[in-house]
């Protein structure tokens, strides 16, 4: 059947007996990553030692690897860099935004936003005496006013997979002179993004989900070119200096996106992320987005056919309105997910009752979607999920 | 000759023809690191995917790896963690300190402090409207007064290798209710530290210098146990939450040092740092400190015997007053260093005229110190350093 196979399964090393539907939490291992890191250690670090920073262009790696992401998110290469964690990156951008709007006391965000985004927002607001305005998703547009310095939202809801209308929110913010700062953690590598066409100001995104960069991979930062000279991150460090190796006492921000660097980033971690990004080589994001909807839709239809009203779809029914994962609610969702994992169908659980399944078209296919749905049906039929061992807590997933 | 050989050269993979005296900038590759990362990728990430966070204790790695550092710096295991870059870590600690002293407007630091430390201080001060008091090294004690929230200094000067008197400065700060925050980047793995005995409050340190953690390795944070409940980092993220996987909207800081975590740290980078820290296994820091002084002293004496007044020692003459590197000044220092590097004696250059040589007793020995000094003498004798190619700029070292 045309389109029935994964787009690039051969680029990954995944155990054969596993149906892995949690690439939205930790992407699978690209086959080339171990060899790339071995070469970096043996042929760069070992052999050229300190000279590697120039000889192997480590010094530019945060920009050169980010540039490979540019076509995937609709940004210019010089609008992206890779450095710190998503949380730290978000702090930098929000800090820069509120500094550039000193007379505006409000950071606007969404109730139920991904928790670390809320923690970062509140940490910054507490530090600066700002006000956090937290509203429901459908109240965002009406909550944007001239007291708002920056609107920060996660583009794709980490539970429901609902996708925000970026263009509308960007336009509303720009109309009142507020910035937008998007968290693209559940979008990048899953949806076709066009940050510039949608009018985005600022964004961060995760490296270890759909981008397959490895556990705790560094995040990326997007700053629209038109804003780069205006903004200064509060977290300024030597790698963001115009001339880091001049060792000057005074901070002189580097040109363009480079000023958003802070300390020395992990070269091993960025190199691993580059391998993850390379798993998308030659595959259009439009194709990935379309395939992810085919996969999630096949899964949804099979689950509903097989399980009926024993589960409830907690994501938009219209595939065009959701991203690359879907959630089903079940009162015993935690235990059902543990039973699925024991049968090597790996998704994750989000309180209070959501079973979450992510589809990564690079390595997932329809057969997996159907088998996962059937396994869920079997587990509900047999009632095995209600065995005590599946109710034990303490798992990370 | 007793003590003439390196303490653990066999633990490193270093090209045989190189005399590497820049481990204070990028430590050498531990032999076990490539295999450890391969295993982490193949046997953990690949095989257990998302379950690795609990199955392989990734979730606790920032604390468990840091705990291995504890005896090296005189801290309790639960006073340390590994996460972000040195610059980001410093921002976190200084931000926490000034928040805990809301009526004190001054951050005190030193002129000529390592540049990123100054940039972080000024970035934080600009953000919060605080005052930066910058004084010379010998004016620090007298500049500590009740307007000071926090004193932040690099323990070992990155150029001269002069060592601050931690105990005296900590005592003076505590007497007026100010915090101290030490940057241990040029101390950790070089000097015998006893952070608690010296009365330190807060500290950060670099993972990629003497600790051999690899390029851009994450830094460590120290927060004295007595302060952990009092302080709250302004950079709060989900990994610092008391229960990250409860996904609560409200931030509830974790107990102890854990609250100083922010985002998800790179597991690959922390695992590489663990291999670097393991190169110190079984070797007392007192022995390392003593050996480093033997090495640098042998180098200083040979350079002065061989080069006379063509170079000037720019580090303390008394070995007890300096750390594990030494600087010599020469008007053509940049070009002389490039000529040394061409002859495979690798140090680095710091403007305006300093040639810097670091001694890592784990892999450096006296023979190297003597040969490096003789090579310097040969280069000065021959005048070859004045050839145009050695004056070309653009090198990172």
Tab-separated table of N, CA, C and O in Angstrom, chain A residues 8 45 58 119 264 283 301 379:
chain	number	residue	atom	x	y	z
A	8	UNK	N	11.472	6.840	6.990
A	8	UNK	CA	12.935	6.702	7.085
A	8	UNK	C	13.325	5.808	8.257
A	8	UNK	O	14.268	6.085	8.987
A	45	UNK	N	38.332	16.026	19.514
A	45	UNK	CA	38.766	16.321	20.888
A	45	UNK	C	40.131	15.695	21.191
A	45	UNK	O	41.061	16.380	21.611
A	58	UNK	N	33.913	24.100	16.092
A	58	UNK	CA	33.050	23.968	17.267
A	58	UNK	C	32.444	25.323	17.646
A	58	UNK	O	31.303	25.390	18.108
A	119	UNK	N	6.407	27.892	34.946
A	119	UNK	CA	7.384	28.134	36.017
A	119	UNK	C	8.376	29.217	35.603
A	119	UNK	O	8.754	30.080	36.404
A	264	UNK	N	29.455	28.455	27.343
A	264	UNK	CA	29.968	27.509	26.353
A	264	UNK	C	29.001	26.325	26.281
A	264	UNK	O	28.787	25.648	27.278
A	283	UNK	N	13.366	15.099	3.274
A	283	UNK	CA	11.938	14.803	3.469
A	283	UNK	C	11.230	16.108	3.812
A	283	UNK	O	11.601	16.788	4.766
A	301	UNK	N	-9.300	5.840	14.653
A	301	UNK	CA	-10.437	5.086	14.131
A	301	UNK	C	-10.430	3.646	14.631
A	301	UNK	O	-11.464	3.099	15.011
A	379	UNK	N	-6.180	-5.329	25.989
A	379	UNK	CA	-5.940	-5.055	27.412
A	379	UNK	C	-7.238	-4.660	28.105
A	379	UNK	O	-7.514	-5.081	29.238
